[in-house]
mmCIF file of N, CA and C in Angstrom:
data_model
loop_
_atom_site.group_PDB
_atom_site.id
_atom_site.type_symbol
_atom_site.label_atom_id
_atom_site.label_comp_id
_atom_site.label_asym_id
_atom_site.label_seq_id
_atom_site.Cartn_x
_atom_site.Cartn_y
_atom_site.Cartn_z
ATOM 1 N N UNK A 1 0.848 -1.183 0.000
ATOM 2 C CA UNK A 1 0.000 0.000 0.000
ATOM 3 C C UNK A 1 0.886 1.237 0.000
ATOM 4 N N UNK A 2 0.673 2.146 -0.934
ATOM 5 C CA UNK A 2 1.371 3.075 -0.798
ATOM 6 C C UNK A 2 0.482 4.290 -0.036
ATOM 7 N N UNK A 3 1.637 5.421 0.425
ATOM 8 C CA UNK A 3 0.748 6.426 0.857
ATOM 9 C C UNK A 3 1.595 7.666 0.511
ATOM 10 N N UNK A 4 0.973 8.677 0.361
ATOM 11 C CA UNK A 4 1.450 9.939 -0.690
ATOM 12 C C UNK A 4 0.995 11.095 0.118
ATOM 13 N N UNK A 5 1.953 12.331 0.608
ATOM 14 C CA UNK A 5 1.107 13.279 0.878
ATOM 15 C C UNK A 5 2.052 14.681 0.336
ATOM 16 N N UNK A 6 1.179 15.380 -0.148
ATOM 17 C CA UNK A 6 2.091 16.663 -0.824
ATOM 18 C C UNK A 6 1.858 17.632 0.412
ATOM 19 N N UNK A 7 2.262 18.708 0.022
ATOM 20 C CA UNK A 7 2.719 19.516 0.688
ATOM 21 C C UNK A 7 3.661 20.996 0.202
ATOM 22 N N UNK A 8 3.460 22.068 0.303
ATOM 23 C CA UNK A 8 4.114 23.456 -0.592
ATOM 24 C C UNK A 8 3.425 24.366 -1.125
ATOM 25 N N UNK A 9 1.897 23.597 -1.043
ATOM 26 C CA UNK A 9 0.874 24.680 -2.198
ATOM 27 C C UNK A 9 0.398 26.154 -1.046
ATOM 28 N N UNK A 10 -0.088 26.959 -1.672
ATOM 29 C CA UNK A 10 -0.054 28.370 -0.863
ATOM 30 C C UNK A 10 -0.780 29.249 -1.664
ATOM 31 N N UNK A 11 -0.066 30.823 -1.508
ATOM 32 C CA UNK A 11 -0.812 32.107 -1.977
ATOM 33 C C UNK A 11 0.384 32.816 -2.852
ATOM 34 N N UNK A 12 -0.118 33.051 -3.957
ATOM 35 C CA UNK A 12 1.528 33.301 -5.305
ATOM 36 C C UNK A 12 1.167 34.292 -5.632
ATOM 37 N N UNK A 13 1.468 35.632 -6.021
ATOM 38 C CA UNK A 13 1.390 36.491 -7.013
ATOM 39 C C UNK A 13 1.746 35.355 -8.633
ATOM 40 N N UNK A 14 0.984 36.371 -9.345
ATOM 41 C CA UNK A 14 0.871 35.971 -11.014
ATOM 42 C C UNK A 14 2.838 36.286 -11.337
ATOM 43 N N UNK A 15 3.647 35.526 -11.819
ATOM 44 C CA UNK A 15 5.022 35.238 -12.328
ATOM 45 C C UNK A 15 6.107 34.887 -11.241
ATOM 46 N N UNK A 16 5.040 34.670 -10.057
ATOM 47 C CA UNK A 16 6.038 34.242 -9.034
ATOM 48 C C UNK A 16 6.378 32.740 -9.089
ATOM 49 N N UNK A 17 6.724 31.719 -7.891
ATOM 50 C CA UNK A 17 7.367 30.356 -8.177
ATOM 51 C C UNK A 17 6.625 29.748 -6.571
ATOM 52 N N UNK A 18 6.631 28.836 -7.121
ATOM 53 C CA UNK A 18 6.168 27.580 -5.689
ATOM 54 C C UNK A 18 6.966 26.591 -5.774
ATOM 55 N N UNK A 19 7.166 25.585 -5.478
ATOM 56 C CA UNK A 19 7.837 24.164 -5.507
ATOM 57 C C UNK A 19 6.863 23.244 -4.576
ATOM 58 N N UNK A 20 6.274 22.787 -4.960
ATOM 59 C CA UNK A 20 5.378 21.394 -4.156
ATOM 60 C C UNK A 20 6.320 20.059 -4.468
ATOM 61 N N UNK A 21 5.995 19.004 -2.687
ATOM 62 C CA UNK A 21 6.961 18.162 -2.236
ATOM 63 C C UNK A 21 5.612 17.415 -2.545
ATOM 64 N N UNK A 22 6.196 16.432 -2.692
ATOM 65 C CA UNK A 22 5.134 14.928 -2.094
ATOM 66 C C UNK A 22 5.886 13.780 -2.122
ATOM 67 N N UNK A 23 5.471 13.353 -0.407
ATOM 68 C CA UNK A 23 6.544 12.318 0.293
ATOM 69 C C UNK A 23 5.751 11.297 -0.429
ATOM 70 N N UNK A 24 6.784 9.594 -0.503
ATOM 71 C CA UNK A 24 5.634 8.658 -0.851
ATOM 72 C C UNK A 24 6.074 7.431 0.250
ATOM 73 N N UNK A 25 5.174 6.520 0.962
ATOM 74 C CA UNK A 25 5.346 6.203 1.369
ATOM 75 C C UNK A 25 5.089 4.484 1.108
ATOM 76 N N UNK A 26 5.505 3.651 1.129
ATOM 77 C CA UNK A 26 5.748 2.242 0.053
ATOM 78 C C UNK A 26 6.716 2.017 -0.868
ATOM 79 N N UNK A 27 6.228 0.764 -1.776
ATOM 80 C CA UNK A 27 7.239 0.411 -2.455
ATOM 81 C C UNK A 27 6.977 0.767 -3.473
ATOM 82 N N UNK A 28 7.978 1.591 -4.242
ATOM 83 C CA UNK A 28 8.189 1.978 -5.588
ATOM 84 C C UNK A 28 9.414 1.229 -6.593
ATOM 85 N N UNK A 29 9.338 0.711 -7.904
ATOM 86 C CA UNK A 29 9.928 -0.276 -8.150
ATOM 87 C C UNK A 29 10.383 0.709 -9.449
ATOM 88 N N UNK A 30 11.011 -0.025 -10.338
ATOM 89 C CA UNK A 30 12.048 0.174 -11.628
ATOM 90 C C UNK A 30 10.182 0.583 -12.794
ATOM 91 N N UNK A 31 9.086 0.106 -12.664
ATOM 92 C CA UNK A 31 8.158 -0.117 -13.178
ATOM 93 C C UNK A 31 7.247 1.166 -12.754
ATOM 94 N N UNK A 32 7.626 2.372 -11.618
ATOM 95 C CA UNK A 32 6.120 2.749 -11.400
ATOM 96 C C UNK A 32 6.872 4.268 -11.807
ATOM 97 N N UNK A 33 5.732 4.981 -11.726
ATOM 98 C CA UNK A 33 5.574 6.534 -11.945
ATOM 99 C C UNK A 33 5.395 6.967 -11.381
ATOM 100 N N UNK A 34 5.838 8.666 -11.110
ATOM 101 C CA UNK A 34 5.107 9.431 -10.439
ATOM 102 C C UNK A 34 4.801 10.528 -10.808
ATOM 103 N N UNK A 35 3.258 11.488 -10.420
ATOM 104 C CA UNK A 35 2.679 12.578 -11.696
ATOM 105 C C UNK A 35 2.018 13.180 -10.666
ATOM 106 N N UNK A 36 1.680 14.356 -11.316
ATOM 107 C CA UNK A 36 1.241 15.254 -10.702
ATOM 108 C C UNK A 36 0.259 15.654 -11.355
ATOM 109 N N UNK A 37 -1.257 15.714 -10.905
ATOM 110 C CA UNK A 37 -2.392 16.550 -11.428
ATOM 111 C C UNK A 37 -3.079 17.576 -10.922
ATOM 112 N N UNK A 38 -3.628 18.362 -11.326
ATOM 113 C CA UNK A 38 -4.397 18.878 -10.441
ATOM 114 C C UNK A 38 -5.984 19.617 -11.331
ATOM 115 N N UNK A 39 -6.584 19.718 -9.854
ATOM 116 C CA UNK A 39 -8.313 20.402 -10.672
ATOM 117 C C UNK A 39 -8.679 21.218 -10.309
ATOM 118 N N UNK A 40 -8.997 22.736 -11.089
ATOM 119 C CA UNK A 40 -9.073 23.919 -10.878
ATOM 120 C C UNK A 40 -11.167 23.753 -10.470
ATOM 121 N N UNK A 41 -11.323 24.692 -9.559
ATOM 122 C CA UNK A 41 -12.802 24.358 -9.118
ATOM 123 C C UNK A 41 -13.889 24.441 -10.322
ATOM 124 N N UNK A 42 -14.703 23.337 -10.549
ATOM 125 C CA UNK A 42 -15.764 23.331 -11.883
ATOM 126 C C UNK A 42 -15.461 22.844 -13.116
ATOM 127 N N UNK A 43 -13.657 22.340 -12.783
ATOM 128 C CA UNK A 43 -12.729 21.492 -13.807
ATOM 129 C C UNK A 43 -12.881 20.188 -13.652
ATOM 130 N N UNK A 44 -12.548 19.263 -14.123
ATOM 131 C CA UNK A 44 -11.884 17.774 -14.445
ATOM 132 C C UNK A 44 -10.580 18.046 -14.140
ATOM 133 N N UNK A 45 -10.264 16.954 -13.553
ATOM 134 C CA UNK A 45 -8.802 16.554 -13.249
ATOM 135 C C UNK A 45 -7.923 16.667 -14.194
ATOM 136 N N UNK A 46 -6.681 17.533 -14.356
ATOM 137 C CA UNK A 46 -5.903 17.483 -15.733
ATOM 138 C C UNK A 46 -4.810 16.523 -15.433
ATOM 139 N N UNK A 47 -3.858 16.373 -16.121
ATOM 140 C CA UNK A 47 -2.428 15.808 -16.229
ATOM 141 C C UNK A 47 -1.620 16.931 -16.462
ATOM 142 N N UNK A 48 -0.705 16.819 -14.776
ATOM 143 C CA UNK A 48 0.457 17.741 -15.420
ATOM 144 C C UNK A 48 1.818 17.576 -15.870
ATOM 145 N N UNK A 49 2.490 16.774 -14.988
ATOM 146 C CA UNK A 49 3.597 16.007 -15.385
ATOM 147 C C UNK A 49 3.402 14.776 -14.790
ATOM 148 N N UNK A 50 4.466 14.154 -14.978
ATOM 149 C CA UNK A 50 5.230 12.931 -14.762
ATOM 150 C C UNK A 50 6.185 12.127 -15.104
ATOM 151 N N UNK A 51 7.283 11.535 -14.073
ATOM 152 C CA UNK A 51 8.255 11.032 -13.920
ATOM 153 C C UNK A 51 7.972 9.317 -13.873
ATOM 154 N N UNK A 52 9.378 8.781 -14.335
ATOM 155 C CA UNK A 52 9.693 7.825 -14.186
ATOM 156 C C UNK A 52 10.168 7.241 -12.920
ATOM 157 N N UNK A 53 10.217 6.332 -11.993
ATOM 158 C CA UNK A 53 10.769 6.319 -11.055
ATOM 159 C C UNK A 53 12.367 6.253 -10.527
ATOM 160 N N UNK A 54 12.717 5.347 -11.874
ATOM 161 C CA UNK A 54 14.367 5.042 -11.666
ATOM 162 C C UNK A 54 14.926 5.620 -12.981
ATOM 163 N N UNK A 55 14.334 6.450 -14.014
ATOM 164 C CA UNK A 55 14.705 6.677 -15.036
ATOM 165 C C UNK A 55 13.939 8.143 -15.430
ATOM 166 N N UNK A 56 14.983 9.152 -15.887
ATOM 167 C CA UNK A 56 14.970 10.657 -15.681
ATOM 168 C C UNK A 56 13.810 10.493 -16.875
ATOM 169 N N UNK A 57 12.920 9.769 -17.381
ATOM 170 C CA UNK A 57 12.043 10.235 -18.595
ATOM 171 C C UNK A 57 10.881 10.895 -17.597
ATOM 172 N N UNK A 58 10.461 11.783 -18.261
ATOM 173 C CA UNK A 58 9.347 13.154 -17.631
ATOM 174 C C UNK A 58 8.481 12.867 -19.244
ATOM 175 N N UNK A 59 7.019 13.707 -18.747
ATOM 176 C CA UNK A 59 6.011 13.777 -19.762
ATOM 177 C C UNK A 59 5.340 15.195 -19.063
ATOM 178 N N UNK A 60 5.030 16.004 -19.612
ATOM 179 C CA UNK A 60 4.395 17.218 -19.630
ATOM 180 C C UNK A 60 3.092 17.360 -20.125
ATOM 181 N N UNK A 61 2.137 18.056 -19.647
ATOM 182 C CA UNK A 61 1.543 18.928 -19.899
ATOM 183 C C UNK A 61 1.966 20.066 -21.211
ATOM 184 N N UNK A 62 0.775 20.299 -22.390
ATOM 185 C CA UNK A 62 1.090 21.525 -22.791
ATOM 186 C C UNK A 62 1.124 22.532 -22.234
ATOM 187 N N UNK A 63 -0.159 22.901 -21.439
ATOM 188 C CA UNK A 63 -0.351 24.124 -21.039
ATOM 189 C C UNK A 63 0.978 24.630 -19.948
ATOM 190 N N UNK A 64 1.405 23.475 -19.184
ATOM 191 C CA UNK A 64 3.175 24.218 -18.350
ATOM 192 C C UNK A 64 4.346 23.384 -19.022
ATOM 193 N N UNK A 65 4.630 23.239 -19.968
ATOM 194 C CA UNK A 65 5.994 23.213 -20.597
ATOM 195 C C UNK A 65 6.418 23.958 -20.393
ATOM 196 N N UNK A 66 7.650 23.897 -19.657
ATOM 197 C CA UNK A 66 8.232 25.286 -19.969
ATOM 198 C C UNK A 66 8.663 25.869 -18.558
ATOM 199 N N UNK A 67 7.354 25.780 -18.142
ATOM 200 C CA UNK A 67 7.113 26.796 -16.871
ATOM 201 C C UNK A 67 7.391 25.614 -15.489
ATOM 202 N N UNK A 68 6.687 24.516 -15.890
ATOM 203 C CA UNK A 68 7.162 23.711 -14.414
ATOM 204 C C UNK A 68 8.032 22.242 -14.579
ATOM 205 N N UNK A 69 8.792 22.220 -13.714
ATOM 206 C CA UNK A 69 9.414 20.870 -13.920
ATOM 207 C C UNK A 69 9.401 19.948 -12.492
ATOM 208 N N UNK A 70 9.520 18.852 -12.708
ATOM 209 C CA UNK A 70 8.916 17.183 -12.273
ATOM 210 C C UNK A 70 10.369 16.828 -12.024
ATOM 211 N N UNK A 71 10.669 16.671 -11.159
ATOM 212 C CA UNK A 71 11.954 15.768 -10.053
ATOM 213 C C UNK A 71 11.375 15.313 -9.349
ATOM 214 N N UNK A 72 12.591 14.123 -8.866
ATOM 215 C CA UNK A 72 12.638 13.334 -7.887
ATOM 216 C C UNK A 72 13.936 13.200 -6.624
ATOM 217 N N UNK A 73 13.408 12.275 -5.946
ATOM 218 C CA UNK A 73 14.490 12.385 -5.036
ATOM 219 C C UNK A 73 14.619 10.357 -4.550
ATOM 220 N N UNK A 74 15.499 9.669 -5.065
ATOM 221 C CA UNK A 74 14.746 8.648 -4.764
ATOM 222 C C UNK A 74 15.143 7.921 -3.365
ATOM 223 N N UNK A 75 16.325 8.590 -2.878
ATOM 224 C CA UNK A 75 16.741 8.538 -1.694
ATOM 225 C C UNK A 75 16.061 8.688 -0.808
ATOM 226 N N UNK A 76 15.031 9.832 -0.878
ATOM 227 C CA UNK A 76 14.475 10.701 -0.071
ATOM 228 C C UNK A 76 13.088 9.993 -0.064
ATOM 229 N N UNK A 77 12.710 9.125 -1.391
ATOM 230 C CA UNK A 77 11.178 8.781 -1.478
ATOM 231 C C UNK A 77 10.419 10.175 -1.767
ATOM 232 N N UNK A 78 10.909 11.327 -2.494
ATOM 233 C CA UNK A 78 10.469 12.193 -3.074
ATOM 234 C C UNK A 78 10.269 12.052 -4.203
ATOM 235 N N UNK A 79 8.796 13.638 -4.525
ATOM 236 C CA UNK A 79 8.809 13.993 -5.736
ATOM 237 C C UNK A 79 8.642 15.279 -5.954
ATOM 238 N N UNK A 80 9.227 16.026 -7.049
ATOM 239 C CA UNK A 80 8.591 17.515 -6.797
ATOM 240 C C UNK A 80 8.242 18.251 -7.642
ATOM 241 N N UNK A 81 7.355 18.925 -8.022
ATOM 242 C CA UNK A 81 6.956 20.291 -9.351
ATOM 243 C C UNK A 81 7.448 21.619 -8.684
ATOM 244 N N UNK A 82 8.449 21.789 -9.219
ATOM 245 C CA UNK A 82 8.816 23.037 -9.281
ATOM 246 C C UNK A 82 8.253 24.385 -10.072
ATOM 247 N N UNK A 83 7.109 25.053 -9.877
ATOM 248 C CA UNK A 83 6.452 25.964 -10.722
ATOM 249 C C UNK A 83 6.589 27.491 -10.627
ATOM 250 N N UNK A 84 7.031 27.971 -12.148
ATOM 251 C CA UNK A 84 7.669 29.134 -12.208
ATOM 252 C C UNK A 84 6.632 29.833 -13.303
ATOM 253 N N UNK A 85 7.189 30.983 -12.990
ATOM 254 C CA UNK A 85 6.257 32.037 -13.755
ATOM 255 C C UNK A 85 4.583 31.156 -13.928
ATOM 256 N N UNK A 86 3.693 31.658 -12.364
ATOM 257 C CA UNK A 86 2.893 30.897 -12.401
ATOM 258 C C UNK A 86 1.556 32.567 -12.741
ATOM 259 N N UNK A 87 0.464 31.861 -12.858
ATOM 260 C CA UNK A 87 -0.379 32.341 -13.955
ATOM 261 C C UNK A 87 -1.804 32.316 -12.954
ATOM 262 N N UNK A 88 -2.505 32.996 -13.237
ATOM 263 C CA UNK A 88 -3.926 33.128 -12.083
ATOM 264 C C UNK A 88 -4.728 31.533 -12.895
ATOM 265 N N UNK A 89 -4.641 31.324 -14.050
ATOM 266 C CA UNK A 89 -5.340 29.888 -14.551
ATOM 267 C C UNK A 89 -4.378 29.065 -13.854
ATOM 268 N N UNK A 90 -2.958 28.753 -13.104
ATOM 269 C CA UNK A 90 -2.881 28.176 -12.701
ATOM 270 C C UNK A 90 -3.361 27.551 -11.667
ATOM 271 N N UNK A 91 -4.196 28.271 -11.104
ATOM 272 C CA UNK A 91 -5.044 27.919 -9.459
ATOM 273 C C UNK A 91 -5.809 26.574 -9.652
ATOM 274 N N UNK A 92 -5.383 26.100 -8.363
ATOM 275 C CA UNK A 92 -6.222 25.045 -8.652
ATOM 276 C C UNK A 92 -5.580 23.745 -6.885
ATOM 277 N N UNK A 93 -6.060 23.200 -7.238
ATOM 278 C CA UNK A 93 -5.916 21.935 -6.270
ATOM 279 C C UNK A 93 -4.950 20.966 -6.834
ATOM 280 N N UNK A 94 -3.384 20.855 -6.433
ATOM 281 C CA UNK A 94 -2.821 19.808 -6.772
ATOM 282 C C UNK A 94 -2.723 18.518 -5.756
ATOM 283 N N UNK A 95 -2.616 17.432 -6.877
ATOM 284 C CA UNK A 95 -2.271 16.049 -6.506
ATOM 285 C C UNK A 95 -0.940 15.295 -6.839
ATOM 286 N N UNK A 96 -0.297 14.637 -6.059
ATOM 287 C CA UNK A 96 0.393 13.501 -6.505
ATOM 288 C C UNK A 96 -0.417 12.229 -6.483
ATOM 289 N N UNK A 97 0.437 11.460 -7.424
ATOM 290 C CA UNK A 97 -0.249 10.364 -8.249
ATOM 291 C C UNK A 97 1.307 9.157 -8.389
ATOM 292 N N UNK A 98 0.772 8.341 -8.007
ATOM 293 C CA UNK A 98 1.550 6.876 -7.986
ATOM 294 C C UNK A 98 0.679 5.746 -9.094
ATOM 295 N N UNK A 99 1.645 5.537 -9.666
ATOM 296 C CA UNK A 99 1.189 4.039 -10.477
ATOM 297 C C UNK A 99 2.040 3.208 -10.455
ATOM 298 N N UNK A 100 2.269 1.913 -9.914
ATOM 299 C CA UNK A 100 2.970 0.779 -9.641
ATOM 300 C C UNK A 100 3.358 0.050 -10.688
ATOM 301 N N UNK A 101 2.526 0.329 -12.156
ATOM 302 C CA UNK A 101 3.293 -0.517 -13.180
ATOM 303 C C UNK A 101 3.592 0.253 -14.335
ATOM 304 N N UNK A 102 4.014 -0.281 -15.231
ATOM 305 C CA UNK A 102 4.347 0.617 -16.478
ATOM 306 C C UNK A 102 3.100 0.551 -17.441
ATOM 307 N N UNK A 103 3.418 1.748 -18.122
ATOM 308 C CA UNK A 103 1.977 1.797 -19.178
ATOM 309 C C UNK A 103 2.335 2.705 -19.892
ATOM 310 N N UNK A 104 2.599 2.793 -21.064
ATOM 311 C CA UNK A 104 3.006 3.945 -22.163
ATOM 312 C C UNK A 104 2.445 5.624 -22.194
ATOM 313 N N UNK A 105 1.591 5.044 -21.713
ATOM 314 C CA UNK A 105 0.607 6.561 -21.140
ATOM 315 C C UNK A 105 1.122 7.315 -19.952
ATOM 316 N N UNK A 106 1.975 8.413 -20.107
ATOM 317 C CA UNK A 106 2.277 8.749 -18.380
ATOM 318 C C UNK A 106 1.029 9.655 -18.195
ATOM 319 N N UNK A 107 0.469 9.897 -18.951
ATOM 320 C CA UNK A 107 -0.858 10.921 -18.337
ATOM 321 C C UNK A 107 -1.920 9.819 -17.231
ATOM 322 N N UNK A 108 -1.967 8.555 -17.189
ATOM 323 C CA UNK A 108 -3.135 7.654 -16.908
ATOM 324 C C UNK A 108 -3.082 6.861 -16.049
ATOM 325 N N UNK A 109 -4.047 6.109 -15.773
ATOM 326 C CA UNK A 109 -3.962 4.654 -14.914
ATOM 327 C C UNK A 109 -3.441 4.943 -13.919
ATOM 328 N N UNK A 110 -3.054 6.160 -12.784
ATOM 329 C CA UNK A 110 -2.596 5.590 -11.418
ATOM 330 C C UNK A 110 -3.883 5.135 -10.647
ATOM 331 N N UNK A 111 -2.861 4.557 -9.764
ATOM 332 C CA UNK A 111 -3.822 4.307 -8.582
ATOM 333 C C UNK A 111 -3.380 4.326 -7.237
ATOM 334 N N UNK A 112 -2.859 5.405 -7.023
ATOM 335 C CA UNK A 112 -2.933 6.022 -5.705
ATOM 336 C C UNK A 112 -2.791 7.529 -5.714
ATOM 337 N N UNK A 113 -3.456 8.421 -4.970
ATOM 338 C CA UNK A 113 -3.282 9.511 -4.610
ATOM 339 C C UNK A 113 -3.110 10.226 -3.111
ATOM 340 N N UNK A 114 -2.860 11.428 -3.346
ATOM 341 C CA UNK A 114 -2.611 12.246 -2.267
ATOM 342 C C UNK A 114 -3.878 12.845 -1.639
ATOM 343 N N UNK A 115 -3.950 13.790 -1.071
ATOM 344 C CA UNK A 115 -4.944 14.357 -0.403
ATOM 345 C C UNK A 115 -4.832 15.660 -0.822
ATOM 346 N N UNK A 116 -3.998 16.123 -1.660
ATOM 347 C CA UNK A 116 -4.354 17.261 -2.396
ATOM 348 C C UNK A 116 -3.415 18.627 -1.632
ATOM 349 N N UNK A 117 -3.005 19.862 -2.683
ATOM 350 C CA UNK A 117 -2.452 21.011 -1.692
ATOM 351 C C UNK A 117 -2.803 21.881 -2.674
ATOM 352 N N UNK A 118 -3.516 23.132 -2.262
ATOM 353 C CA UNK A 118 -3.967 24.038 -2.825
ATOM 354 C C UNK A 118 -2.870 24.878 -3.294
ATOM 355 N N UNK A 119 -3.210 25.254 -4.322
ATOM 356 C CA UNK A 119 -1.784 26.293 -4.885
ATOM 357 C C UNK A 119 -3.025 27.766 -5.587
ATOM 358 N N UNK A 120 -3.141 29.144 -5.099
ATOM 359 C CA UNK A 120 -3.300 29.903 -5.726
ATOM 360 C C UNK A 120 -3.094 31.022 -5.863
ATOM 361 N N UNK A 121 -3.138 31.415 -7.007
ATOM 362 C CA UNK A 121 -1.945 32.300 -7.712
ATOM 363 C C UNK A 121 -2.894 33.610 -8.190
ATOM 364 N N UNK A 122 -3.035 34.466 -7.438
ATOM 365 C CA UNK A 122 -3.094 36.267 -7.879
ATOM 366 C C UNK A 122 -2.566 37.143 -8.606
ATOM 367 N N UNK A 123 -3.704 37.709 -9.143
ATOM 368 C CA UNK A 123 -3.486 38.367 -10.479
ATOM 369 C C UNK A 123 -2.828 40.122 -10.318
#
């Protein structure tokens, strides 16, 4: 059983930066992922990034290319989005996201989440 909790989200001016943590707690193998989504209120859940666990491949989001990037820490049992020049559409409720096996899709299929950390960003 894994368990996931983020942590970092807050109150941003519009082109400022956040960095959200999310500890994970279980076993993570050569096979699983880790991603980050989040859902702005009256939205669907998007896909924002995601990492490989033992292997630096990342998958993005269009809408933050650019602007946020997806590390890890695997020592640490970390993961992190680093988000820069952030945007008032960025607001929203983020998640970390665990998936235990591989699947060509990094946008999909996890199955575990966090409990969520609010991130919003003023215009």
């Amino acid at each position: 059983q894994v368990h996931l909790v983020e942590s970092g989200g807050g109150l941003v001016q519009a082109g400022g930066s956040l960095r959200l943590s999310c500890a994970l707690s279980g076993l993570a193998t050569s096979a699983s992922f880790m991603g980050w989504f989040r859902q702005a209120p009256g939205k669907e859940r998007e896909f924002i990034a995601a990492i490989r666990w033992t292997a630096d491949s990342t998958d993005y989001a269009e809408s933050i290319k650019g602007r946020f990037t997806i590390s890890r820490d695997n020592a640490k049992n970390m993961v992190y989005l680093q988000m820069n020049s952030l945007k008032p559409e960025d607001t929203a409720v983020y998640y970390c996201a665990f998936r235990s096996f591989y699947w060509p899709d990094y946008s999909s299929r996890y199955d575990s989440w966090g409990q969520g950390t609010q991130v919003t960003v003023s215009s």
